Amino acid sequence: MSRDACVAQVRDWQVEGRTVVFTNGVFDILHPGHVRYLAAARAEGDALVVGVNVDETVRAAKGPDRPVHPAAERAELLAALEVVDLVTIFEEPTPASLIEAVQPDVLVKGADWPLDQIVGRETVWARGGRVVRVATEEGHSTTNIIRKIAGPPEGV
């Protein structure tokens, strides 16, 4: 969904009294850790909005071989999950401007993010919202899946 359509839908939900939760990430090679994280995020409110990083910002952060799946495909997979109500792709290096536009009631990030490094926290707090850190799943990561698929390094 476009940013404008996303914002319009969120406003409608909020007028209806629904609590809107926002989270963001790469979500490349969807795995059980992602699904459990998103379910925990959705449990914090009535509607879950997920922001997905564009491919260029993923490559800048994770290297030239990432993402495995393009942003549109990652968004499609997320949108198919029952716990996800809306997905939008953002082009900026951080979700700050998207969070500013969406004005969610709850912002969720993984507990591996220190509170003082969670982008958008001030925006959410300024409107009386909450910032929630959700425990991450040990043993589940896209990087580990890629390593497993690639097999051991040559000569090992």
Coordinates of C-alpha atoms in Angstrom, one line a residue, residues 7-154:
V7 CA -1.9 7.0 6.5
A8 CA -5.6 7.3 5.4
Q9 CA -6.3 3.8 6.6
V10 CA -4.6 4.3 9.9
R11 CA -6.6 7.5 10.5
D12 CA -9.8 5.6 9.8
W13 CA -8.8 2.9 12.3
Q14 CA -7.9 5.5 14.9
V15 CA -11.2 7.4 14.4
E16 CA -12.9 4.0 15.0
G17 CA -11.0 3.8 18.3
R18 CA -8.6 1.0 17.2
T19 CA -5.1 1.0 18.6
V20 CA -2.6 1.0 15.7
V21 CA 0.7 -0.8 16.1
F22 CA 3.7 -0.1 13.9
T23 CA 6.9 -2.0 13.3
N24 CA 9.4 -2.1 10.5
G25 CA 12.2 -4.2 9.2
V26 CA 13.7 -6.1 6.3
F27 CA 11.9 -9.4 6.7
D28 CA 14.0 -11.2 4.1
I29 CA 13.5 -15.0 3.9
L30 CA 10.5 -15.0 6.2
H31 CA 11.1 -17.5 9.1
P32 CA 9.5 -18.5 12.4
G33 CA 11.3 -15.7 14.3
H34 CA 9.7 -13.1 12.1
V35 CA 6.2 -14.7 12.5
R36 CA 6.5 -14.8 16.3
Y37 CA 7.8 -11.3 16.4
L38 CA 4.9 -10.0 14.3
A39 CA 2.3 -11.9 16.4
A40 CA 3.8 -10.3 19.5
A41 CA 3.6 -6.9 17.9
R42 CA 0.0 -7.4 16.8
A43 CA -0.9 -8.5 20.3
E44 CA -0.1 -4.9 21.4
G45 CA -3.1 -3.4 19.6
D46 CA -6.0 -3.8 17.1
A47 CA -4.2 -3.3 13.8
L48 CA -0.6 -4.0 12.8
V49 CA 1.2 -1.8 10.2
V50 CA 4.5 -3.1 8.9
G51 CA 7.1 -0.8 7.1
V52 CA 9.5 -2.7 4.8
N53 CA 12.9 -1.4 3.8
V54 CA 13.6 -0.9 0.1
D55 CA 16.3 -3.0 -1.5
E56 CA 18.8 -0.2 -1.7
T57 CA 18.8 0.5 2.0
V58 CA 19.0 -3.2 2.8
R59 CA 22.1 -3.5 0.5
A60 CA 23.7 -0.5 2.2
A61 CA 23.2 -2.1 5.7
K62 CA 23.7 -5.8 5.0
G63 CA 25.9 -6.0 1.9
P64 CA 25.6 -6.4 -1.9
D65 CA 24.0 -9.9 -1.8
R66 CA 21.0 -8.8 0.3
P67 CA 18.1 -8.8 0.2
V68 CA 17.4 -12.2 -1.2
H69 CA 13.8 -11.2 -2.1
P70 CA 12.9 -7.8 -3.5
A71 CA 10.9 -5.4 -1.4
A72 CA 7.6 -6.0 -3.3
E73 CA 7.9 -9.8 -2.7
R74 CA 8.8 -9.3 1.0
A75 CA 5.8 -7.0 1.4
E76 CA 3.5 -9.5 -0.4
L77 CA 4.6 -12.3 2.0
L78 CA 4.0 -10.2 5.0
A79 CA 0.6 -9.0 3.8
A80 CA -0.4 -12.7 3.5
L81 CA 0.1 -13.2 7.3
E82 CA -3.1 -13.1 9.3
V83 CA -1.5 -10.9 12.0
V84 CA -0.5 -8.2 9.6
D85 CA -3.2 -5.7 8.6
L86 CA -1.2 -3.4 6.3
V87 CA 2.2 -3.3 4.7
T88 CA 4.0 -0.3 3.1
I89 CA 7.5 0.0 1.7
F90 CA 9.7 3.0 2.7
E91 CA 12.7 4.4 0.8
E92 CA 14.5 6.3 3.5
P93 CA 17.4 4.8 5.5
T94 CA 15.3 4.9 8.6
P95 CA 11.5 4.7 9.2
A96 CA 11.4 8.1 11.0
S97 CA 9.4 10.0 8.3
L98 CA 7.0 7.0 7.9
I99 CA 6.4 6.9 11.6
E100 CA 5.8 10.6 11.6
A101 CA 3.2 10.3 8.9
V102 CA 1.5 7.2 10.3
Q103 CA 1.4 8.4 13.9
P104 CA 0.9 4.9 15.4
D105 CA -0.3 4.4 19.0
V106 CA 2.3 1.7 19.7
L107 CA 5.8 1.3 18.2
V108 CA 7.3 -2.2 18.4
K109 CA 10.9 -3.2 17.9
G110 CA 13.0 -6.2 18.9
A111 CA 14.5 -6.2 22.4
D112 CA 17.9 -6.3 20.7
W113 CA 17.4 -2.6 20.0
P114 CA 18.3 -0.3 23.0
L115 CA 15.4 2.0 23.8
D116 CA 17.5 5.1 23.1
Q117 CA 18.2 3.8 19.5
I118 CA 14.6 3.1 18.5
V119 CA 13.8 5.5 15.7
G120 CA 10.4 7.2 16.0
R121 CA 10.1 6.7 19.8
E122 CA 9.8 10.5 20.4
T123 CA 7.1 10.8 17.8
V124 CA 5.0 8.1 19.4
W125 CA 5.7 9.3 23.0
A126 CA 4.7 12.9 21.9
R127 CA 1.2 11.7 21.2
G128 CA 0.9 9.7 24.4
G129 CA 1.7 6.3 22.7
R130 CA 3.9 3.4 23.9
V131 CA 7.2 1.9 22.7
V132 CA 7.4 -1.8 23.2
R133 CA 10.5 -4.0 22.9
V134 CA 9.7 -7.6 22.0
A135 CA 12.0 -10.5 22.8
T136 CA 13.7 -11.9 19.7
E137 CA 13.9 -15.6 18.9
E138 CA 17.2 -17.2 19.4
G139 CA 18.4 -19.4 16.6
H140 CA 16.2 -17.7 13.9
S141 CA 17.9 -15.3 11.5
T142 CA 18.0 -14.8 7.8
T143 CA 21.8 -14.6 7.9
N144 CA 22.0 -18.0 9.5
I145 CA 19.6 -19.4 6.9
I146 CA 21.8 -18.1 4.1
R147 CA 24.9 -19.5 5.7
K148 CA 23.2 -22.9 6.1
I149 CA 22.1 -22.9 2.4
A150 CA 25.6 -21.9 1.3
G151 CA 27.2 -24.7 3.2
P152 CA 30.6 -24.7 4.9
P153 CA 33.3 -22.4 3.4
E154 CA 35.7 -24.0 0.9

